[in-house]
Amino acid sequence: MDYFPLFADLTDRPCLVVGGGRVAGRKVRQLLRAGAKITVNARSLNPDLLELTKTGKITSAVGAFIPELVNDHLLVIAATSDAAVNQAVAKTAEENFRFCNVVDDRKHSSFIVPGIIDRDPMIVAISSGGRSPTLTTLIRQKIEGLLPARLGALAHWAGVWRDTVRARLPLPRARRRFWQTALDGTASDYLLAGRTVDADRAMVHALAVDPSRAESRPGIAYLVGAG
């Protein structure tokens, strides 16, 4: 089975988690970080899920799996310890045209959750298509060690400057070239070091260049040889 990679906006979108144990709790936490509105359907809830229910962060439907709930939710996760129940959840989701992930069951899942490196708002996702979760974890750990801790701050900062750069450099090619230099140069180094003021000054200086020159400046080619 091949998967189409995508990032879904779940902000205020209804999502259903069937299961009330440790694994279900972990999935609920992931969905909460994505801003989803979550309903948990389970015979019993672990202390963490009970606390989330009491504080109003999630809604609970205590009892056996309720098939009617599926059609009211955009995305479904089956995370019970009973394979038969999980498969029933997946079947109901398919009948109602809802995406469903069955934890540790690639065969019955219509989507999988990749390994995540979270540098909010920068997100890096790694997946083996469910074939080797251990390999996915190893690759995630290797990549995570290469990425700066303040990569998310760099993305936020670039977002702050985005409109200013667009106004100064209306031509897409010049703007793309500018950002490639800014995000891999002095301004970026300052920001990653926590020196935001210096990063802003570097951007002001860089934007002082005539945008038409940034767009039309000719390249230089060197021919090396005696032939």
PDB file of C-alpha atoms in Angstrom:
ATOM      1  CA  MET A   1       0.000   0.000   0.000  1.00  0.00           C
ATOM      2  CA  ASP A   2       1.337   3.431  -0.946  1.00  0.00           C
ATOM      3  CA  TYR A   3       0.553   6.499   1.154  1.00  0.00           C
ATOM      4  CA  PHE A   4       0.051  10.112   0.123  1.00  0.00           C
ATOM      5  CA  PRO A   5       1.920  12.347   2.601  1.00  0.00           C
ATOM      6  CA  LEU A   6      -0.006  15.370   3.854  1.00  0.00           C
ATOM      7  CA  PHE A   7      -0.302  17.721   6.800  1.00  0.00           C
ATOM      8  CA  ALA A   8      -3.890  18.084   7.995  1.00  0.00           C
ATOM      9  CA  ASP A   9      -5.286  21.187   9.704  1.00  0.00           C
ATOM     10  CA  LEU A  10      -7.251  19.742  12.635  1.00  0.00           C
ATOM     11  CA  THR A  11      -7.849  23.011  14.452  1.00  0.00           C
ATOM     12  CA  ASP A  12     -11.362  22.802  15.972  1.00  0.00           C
ATOM     13  CA  ARG A  13     -12.074  19.713  13.845  1.00  0.00           C
ATOM     14  CA  PRO A  14     -13.902  16.829  15.564  1.00  0.00           C
ATOM     15  CA  CYS A  15     -11.746  13.724  16.037  1.00  0.00           C
ATOM     16  CA  LEU A  16     -12.706  10.432  17.673  1.00  0.00           C
ATOM     17  CA  VAL A  17     -10.408   8.200  19.721  1.00  0.00           C
ATOM     18  CA  VAL A  18     -11.776   4.771  20.619  1.00  0.00           C
ATOM     19  CA  GLY A  19      -9.936   3.430  23.635  1.00  0.00           C
ATOM     20  CA  GLY A  20      -9.161   4.679  27.112  1.00  0.00           C
ATOM     21  CA  GLY A  21      -5.741   3.314  27.966  1.00  0.00           C
ATOM     22  CA  ARG A  22      -2.156   4.521  27.773  1.00  0.00           C
ATOM     23  CA  VAL A  23      -1.890   4.332  23.971  1.00  0.00           C
ATOM     24  CA  ALA A  24      -5.194   6.141  23.506  1.00  0.00           C
ATOM     25  CA  GLY A  25      -3.997   8.802  25.936  1.00  0.00           C
ATOM     26  CA  ARG A  26      -0.868   9.355  23.879  1.00  0.00           C
ATOM     27  CA  LYS A  27      -2.930   9.783  20.706  1.00  0.00           C
ATOM     28  CA  VAL A  28      -5.253  12.210  22.485  1.00  0.00           C
ATOM     29  CA  ARG A  29      -2.281  14.340  23.536  1.00  0.00           C
ATOM     30  CA  GLN A  30      -1.014  14.443  19.960  1.00  0.00           C
ATOM     31  CA  LEU A  31      -4.424  15.526  18.688  1.00  0.00           C
ATOM     32  CA  LEU A  32      -4.714  18.176  21.389  1.00  0.00           C
ATOM     33  CA  ARG A  33      -1.403  19.679  20.275  1.00  0.00           C
ATOM     34  CA  ALA A  34      -2.905  19.917  16.782  1.00  0.00           C
ATOM     35  CA  GLY A  35      -5.899  21.829  18.146  1.00  0.00           C
ATOM     36  CA  ALA A  36      -8.492  19.119  17.511  1.00  0.00           C
ATOM     37  CA  LYS A  37     -11.825  18.789  19.318  1.00  0.00           C
ATOM     38  CA  ILE A  38     -11.679  15.273  20.717  1.00  0.00           C
ATOM     39  CA  THR A  39     -14.231  12.716  21.796  1.00  0.00           C
ATOM     40  CA  VAL A  40     -12.996   9.577  23.553  1.00  0.00           C
ATOM     41  CA  ASN A  41     -15.208   6.482  23.428  1.00  0.00           C
ATOM     42  CA  ALA A  42     -14.156   3.748  25.865  1.00  0.00           C
ATOM     43  CA  ARG A  43     -15.513   1.477  28.580  1.00  0.00           C
ATOM     44  CA  SER A  44     -13.183   3.173  31.055  1.00  0.00           C
ATOM     45  CA  LEU A  45     -10.691   6.039  31.003  1.00  0.00           C
ATOM     46  CA  ASN A  46      -7.222   6.109  32.510  1.00  0.00           C
ATOM     47  CA  PRO A  47      -6.454   8.874  35.057  1.00  0.00           C
ATOM     48  CA  ASP A  48      -4.933  11.160  32.424  1.00  0.00           C
ATOM     49  CA  LEU A  49      -8.005  10.985  30.189  1.00  0.00           C
ATOM     50  CA  LEU A  50     -10.307  11.386  33.192  1.00  0.00           C
ATOM     51  CA  GLU A  51      -8.479  14.589  34.123  1.00  0.00           C
ATOM     52  CA  LEU A  52      -8.752  15.914  30.555  1.00  0.00           C
ATOM     53  CA  THR A  53     -12.488  15.186  30.658  1.00  0.00           C
ATOM     54  CA  LYS A  54     -12.953  16.933  34.012  1.00  0.00           C
ATOM     55  CA  THR A  55     -11.149  20.040  32.771  1.00  0.00           C
ATOM     56  CA  GLY A  56     -13.252  20.127  29.605  1.00  0.00           C
ATOM     57  CA  LYS A  57     -10.333  19.602  27.222  1.00  0.00           C
ATOM     58  CA  ILE A  58     -11.951  16.494  25.741  1.00  0.00           C
ATOM     59  CA  THR A  59     -15.413  14.947  25.629  1.00  0.00           C
ATOM     60  CA  SER A  60     -15.994  11.358  26.716  1.00  0.00           C
ATOM     61  CA  ALA A  61     -18.560   8.753  25.725  1.00  0.00           C
ATOM     62  CA  VAL A  62     -18.150   6.000  28.304  1.00  0.00           C
ATOM     63  CA  GLY A  63     -19.224   2.524  27.213  1.00  0.00           C
ATOM     64  CA  ALA A  64     -18.783   0.057  24.375  1.00  0.00           C
ATOM     65  CA  PHE A  65     -17.867   1.283  20.899  1.00  0.00           C
ATOM     66  CA  ILE A  66     -20.649   3.498  19.524  1.00  0.00           C
ATOM     67  CA  PRO A  67     -20.648   3.215  15.693  1.00  0.00           C
ATOM     68  CA  GLU A  68     -22.913   6.249  15.328  1.00  0.00           C
ATOM     69  CA  LEU A  69     -20.139   8.481  16.645  1.00  0.00           C
ATOM     70  CA  VAL A  70     -17.923   7.849  13.632  1.00  0.00           C
ATOM     71  CA  ASN A  71     -20.003   9.808  11.149  1.00  0.00           C
ATOM     72  CA  ASP A  72     -19.776  12.924  13.353  1.00  0.00           C
ATOM     73  CA  HIS A  73     -15.985  13.016  13.278  1.00  0.00           C
ATOM     74  CA  LEU A  74     -13.493  13.872  10.579  1.00  0.00           C
ATOM     75  CA  LEU A  75     -10.758  11.524  11.741  1.00  0.00           C
ATOM     76  CA  VAL A  76     -10.848   8.353  13.835  1.00  0.00           C
ATOM     77  CA  ILE A  77      -8.205   6.498  15.837  1.00  0.00           C
ATOM     78  CA  ALA A  78      -8.805   2.977  17.114  1.00  0.00           C
ATOM     79  CA  ALA A  79      -6.583   2.377  20.135  1.00  0.00           C
ATOM     80  CA  THR A  80      -8.214  -0.343  22.216  1.00  0.00           C
ATOM     81  CA  SER A  81      -6.501  -3.556  23.347  1.00  0.00           C
ATOM     82  CA  ASP A  82      -9.165  -5.615  21.523  1.00  0.00           C
ATOM     83  CA  ALA A  83      -8.293  -6.313  17.857  1.00  0.00           C
ATOM     84  CA  ALA A  84     -11.920  -7.163  17.024  1.00  0.00           C
ATOM     85  CA  VAL A  85     -13.131  -3.804  18.339  1.00  0.00           C
ATOM     86  CA  ASN A  86     -10.377  -1.947  16.484  1.00  0.00           C
ATOM     87  CA  GLN A  87     -11.320  -3.681  13.237  1.00  0.00           C
ATOM     88  CA  ALA A  88     -14.984  -2.846  13.796  1.00  0.00           C
ATOM     89  CA  VAL A  89     -14.002   0.808  14.231  1.00  0.00           C
ATOM     90  CA  ALA A  90     -11.979   0.693  11.000  1.00  0.00           C
ATOM     91  CA  LYS A  91     -14.842  -0.945   9.088  1.00  0.00           C
ATOM     92  CA  THR A  92     -17.343   1.648  10.325  1.00  0.00           C
ATOM     93  CA  ALA A  93     -14.962   4.457   9.387  1.00  0.00           C
ATOM     94  CA  GLU A  94     -14.549   3.063   5.882  1.00  0.00           C
ATOM     95  CA  GLU A  95     -18.314   2.797   5.441  1.00  0.00           C
ATOM     96  CA  ASN A  96     -18.670   6.436   6.483  1.00  0.00           C
ATOM     97  CA  PHE A  97     -15.748   7.693   4.375  1.00  0.00           C
ATOM     98  CA  ARG A  98     -13.666   8.685   7.380  1.00  0.00           C
ATOM     99  CA  PHE A  99      -9.921   8.320   7.744  1.00  0.00           C
ATOM    100  CA  CYS A 100      -9.024   5.798  10.447  1.00  0.00           C
ATOM    101  CA  ASN A 101      -5.766   4.784  12.065  1.00  0.00           C
ATOM    102  CA  VAL A 102      -5.686   1.467  13.909  1.00  0.00           C
ATOM    103  CA  VAL A 103      -2.728   1.544  16.261  1.00  0.00           C
ATOM    104  CA  ASP A 104      -0.111  -1.075  15.362  1.00  0.00           C
ATOM    105  CA  ASP A 105      -2.315  -2.426  12.556  1.00  0.00           C
ATOM    106  CA  ARG A 106      -1.197  -1.146   9.170  1.00  0.00           C
ATOM    107  CA  LYS A 107      -3.531  -3.503   7.283  1.00  0.00           C
ATOM    108  CA  HIS A 108      -6.712  -1.977   8.687  1.00  0.00           C
ATOM    109  CA  SER A 109      -5.521   1.646   8.724  1.00  0.00           C
ATOM    110  CA  SER A 110      -6.458   4.166   6.048  1.00  0.00           C
ATOM    111  CA  PHE A 111      -3.794   6.533   7.371  1.00  0.00           C
ATOM    112  CA  ILE A 112      -0.689   6.187   9.522  1.00  0.00           C
ATOM    113  CA  VAL A 113       0.945   8.582  11.960  1.00  0.00           C
ATOM    114  CA  PRO A 114       4.593   9.263  11.003  1.00  0.00           C
ATOM    115  CA  GLY A 115       7.534   9.850  13.276  1.00  0.00           C
ATOM    116  CA  ILE A 116       7.611  13.553  14.091  1.00  0.00           C
ATOM    117  CA  ILE A 117      10.349  16.104  14.748  1.00  0.00           C
ATOM    118  CA  ASP A 118       8.553  19.093  16.213  1.00  0.00           C
ATOM    119  CA  ARG A 119      10.220  22.495  15.945  1.00  0.00           C
ATOM    120  CA  ASP A 120       6.924  24.399  15.965  1.00  0.00           C
ATOM    121  CA  PRO A 121       5.950  25.627  13.407  1.00  0.00           C
ATOM    122  CA  MET A 122       8.518  23.523  11.549  1.00  0.00           C
ATOM    123  CA  ILE A 123       7.429  19.894  11.413  1.00  0.00           C
ATOM    124  CA  VAL A 124       9.495  17.084   9.918  1.00  0.00           C
ATOM    125  CA  ALA A 125       7.673  13.787   9.365  1.00  0.00           C
ATOM    126  CA  ILE A 126       9.357  10.447   8.679  1.00  0.00           C
ATOM    127  CA  SER A 127       7.572   7.251   7.716  1.00  0.00           C
ATOM    128  CA  SER A 128       8.362   3.766   6.456  1.00  0.00           C
ATOM    129  CA  GLY A 129       4.740   3.270   5.425  1.00  0.00           C
ATOM    130  CA  GLY A 130       4.218   1.228   8.570  1.00  0.00           C
ATOM    131  CA  ARG A 131       6.763  -1.378   7.464  1.00  0.00           C
ATOM    132  CA  SER A 132       9.472  -0.646  10.031  1.00  0.00           C
ATOM    133  CA  PRO A 133       8.592   1.644  12.947  1.00  0.00           C
ATOM    134  CA  THR A 134      12.019   0.988  14.477  1.00  0.00           C
ATOM    135  CA  LEU A 135      13.782   2.223  11.345  1.00  0.00           C
ATOM    136  CA  THR A 136      11.535   5.282  11.342  1.00  0.00           C
ATOM    137  CA  THR A 137      12.542   6.006  14.937  1.00  0.00           C
ATOM    138  CA  LEU A 138      16.258   5.614  14.181  1.00  0.00           C
ATOM    139  CA  ILE A 139      16.065   7.995  11.217  1.00  0.00           C
ATOM    140  CA  ARG A 140      14.050  10.491  13.230  1.00  0.00           C
ATOM    141  CA  GLN A 141      16.679  10.478  15.973  1.00  0.00           C
ATOM    142  CA  LYS A 142      19.495  11.000  13.474  1.00  0.00           C
ATOM    143  CA  ILE A 143      17.754  13.912  11.733  1.00  0.00           C
ATOM    144  CA  GLU A 144      16.692  15.468  15.028  1.00  0.00           C
ATOM    145  CA  GLY A 145      20.340  15.617  16.099  1.00  0.00           C
ATOM    146  CA  LEU A 146      21.186  17.610  12.966  1.00  0.00           C
ATOM    147  CA  LEU A 147      18.483  20.263  13.275  1.00  0.00           C
ATOM    148  CA  PRO A 148      19.054  23.424  15.348  1.00  0.00           C
ATOM    149  CA  ALA A 149      16.993  23.687  18.516  1.00  0.00           C
ATOM    150  CA  ARG A 150      15.804  27.174  17.479  1.00  0.00           C
ATOM    151  CA  LEU A 151      14.648  26.134  14.017  1.00  0.00           C
ATOM    152  CA  GLY A 152      11.066  26.905  14.984  1.00  0.00           C
ATOM    153  CA  ALA A 153      12.070  30.389  16.110  1.00  0.00           C
ATOM    154  CA  LEU A 154      13.716  30.903  12.716  1.00  0.00           C
ATOM    155  CA  ALA A 155      10.489  29.945  10.959  1.00  0.00           C
ATOM    156  CA  HIS A 156       8.450  32.329  13.147  1.00  0.00           C
ATOM    157  CA  TRP A 157      10.932  35.127  12.457  1.00  0.00           C
ATOM    158  CA  ALA A 158      10.821  34.508   8.701  1.00  0.00           C
ATOM    159  CA  GLY A 159       7.034  34.725   8.890  1.00  0.00           C
ATOM    160  CA  VAL A 160       7.274  38.140  10.565  1.00  0.00           C
ATOM    161  CA  TRP A 161       9.462  39.404   7.714  1.00  0.00           C
ATOM    162  CA  ARG A 162       7.491  37.754   4.908  1.00  0.00           C
ATOM    163  CA  ASP A 163       5.227  40.684   3.976  1.00  0.00           C
ATOM    164  CA  THR A 164       8.088  43.175   4.168  1.00  0.00           C
ATOM    165  CA  VAL A 165      10.221  41.078   1.837  1.00  0.00           C
ATOM    166  CA  ARG A 166       7.318  40.582  -0.565  1.00  0.00           C
ATOM    167  CA  ALA A 167       6.700  44.335  -0.727  1.00  0.00           C
ATOM    168  CA  ARG A 168      10.379  45.088  -1.318  1.00  0.00           C
ATOM    169  CA  LEU A 169      10.917  42.244  -3.807  1.00  0.00           C
ATOM    170  CA  PRO A 170       7.714  41.729  -5.821  1.00  0.00           C
ATOM    171  CA  LEU A 171       9.407  39.505  -8.397  1.00  0.00           C
ATOM    172  CA  PRO A 172       9.249  35.832  -7.293  1.00  0.00           C
ATOM    173  CA  ARG A 173      12.723  34.874  -8.540  1.00  0.00           C
ATOM    174  CA  ALA A 174      14.404  37.758  -6.696  1.00  0.00           C
ATOM    175  CA  ARG A 175      12.404  37.008  -3.567  1.00  0.00           C
ATOM    176  CA  ARG A 176      13.293  33.322  -3.675  1.00  0.00           C
ATOM    177  CA  ARG A 177      16.992  34.144  -4.131  1.00  0.00           C
ATOM    178  CA  PHE A 178      16.849  36.606  -1.254  1.00  0.00           C
ATOM    179  CA  TRP A 179      15.285  34.101   1.126  1.00  0.00           C
ATOM    180  CA  GLN A 180      17.775  31.406   0.172  1.00  0.00           C
ATOM    181  CA  THR A 181      20.570  33.760   1.149  1.00  0.00           C
ATOM    182  CA  ALA A 182      18.878  35.070   4.297  1.00  0.00           C
ATOM    183  CA  LEU A 183      17.974  31.643   5.668  1.00  0.00           C
ATOM    184  CA  ASP A 184      21.425  30.242   5.051  1.00  0.00           C
ATOM    185  CA  GLY A 185      23.484  33.276   5.947  1.00  0.00           C
ATOM    186  CA  THR A 186      24.308  35.859   8.592  1.00  0.00           C
ATOM    187  CA  ALA A 187      20.744  36.790   9.497  1.00  0.00           C
ATOM    188  CA  SER A 188      19.869  33.150  10.082  1.00  0.00           C
ATOM    189  CA  ASP A 189      23.015  32.594  12.167  1.00  0.00           C
ATOM    190  CA  TYR A 190      22.118  35.524  14.402  1.00  0.00           C
ATOM    191  CA  LEU A 191      18.560  34.308  14.894  1.00  0.00           C
ATOM    192  CA  LEU A 192      19.596  30.743  15.699  1.00  0.00           C
ATOM    193  CA  ALA A 193      22.020  32.161  18.268  1.00  0.00           C
ATOM    194  CA  GLY A 194      19.187  34.079  19.928  1.00  0.00           C
ATOM    195  CA  ARG A 195      20.367  37.470  18.657  1.00  0.00           C
ATOM    196  CA  THR A 196      17.077  38.636  17.158  1.00  0.00           C
ATOM    197  CA  VAL A 197      18.004  42.329  17.076  1.00  0.00           C
ATOM    198  CA  ASP A 198      21.151  41.573  15.084  1.00  0.00           C
ATOM    199  CA  ALA A 199      19.155  39.312  12.756  1.00  0.00           C
ATOM    200  CA  ASP A 200      16.672  42.127  12.096  1.00  0.00           C
ATOM    201  CA  ARG A 201      19.503  44.551  11.378  1.00  0.00           C
ATOM    202  CA  ALA A 202      21.013  42.093   8.915  1.00  0.00           C
ATOM    203  CA  MET A 203      17.655  41.849   7.141  1.00  0.00           C
ATOM    204  CA  VAL A 204      17.301  45.635   6.936  1.00  0.00           C
ATOM    205  CA  HIS A 205      20.779  45.855   5.449  1.00  0.00           C
ATOM    206  CA  ALA A 206      20.101  43.054   2.953  1.00  0.00           C
ATOM    207  CA  LEU A 207      16.826  44.622   1.818  1.00  0.00           C
ATOM    208  CA  ALA A 208      18.582  47.920   1.123  1.00  0.00           C
ATOM    209  CA  VAL A 209      19.926  46.347  -2.075  1.00  0.00           C
ATOM    210  CA  ASP A 210      18.127  47.450  -5.249  1.00  0.00           C
ATOM    211  CA  PRO A 211      15.584  44.650  -5.966  1.00  0.00           C
ATOM    212  CA  SER A 212      15.996  45.049  -9.722  1.00  0.00           C
ATOM    213  CA  ARG A 213      19.696  44.226  -9.356  1.00  0.00           C
ATOM    214  CA  ALA A 214      18.819  41.206  -7.260  1.00  0.00           C
ATOM    215  CA  GLU A 215      16.573  40.011 -10.111  1.00  0.00           C
ATOM    216  CA  SER A 216      18.656  40.776 -13.173  1.00  0.00           C
ATOM    217  CA  ARG A 217      22.270  40.487 -11.997  1.00  0.00           C
ATOM    218  CA  PRO A 218      24.109  38.303 -14.547  1.00  0.00           C
ATOM    219  CA  GLY A 219      25.909  35.163 -13.493  1.00  0.00           C
ATOM    220  CA  ILE A 220      29.587  34.380 -14.089  1.00  0.00           C
ATOM    221  CA  ALA A 221      30.898  31.199 -15.661  1.00  0.00           C
ATOM    222  CA  TYR A 222      34.521  30.048 -15.415  1.00  0.00           C
ATOM    223  CA  LEU A 223      36.048  27.778 -18.037  1.00  0.00           C
ATOM    224  CA  VAL A 224      39.052  25.925 -16.678  1.00  0.00           C
ATOM    225  CA  GLY A 225      41.346  24.183 -19.133  1.00  0.00           C
ATOM    226  CA  ALA A 226      43.849  24.743 -21.964  1.00  0.00           C
ATOM    227  CA  GLY A 227      41.975  23.145 -24.866  1.00  0.00           C
TER     228      GLY A 227
END
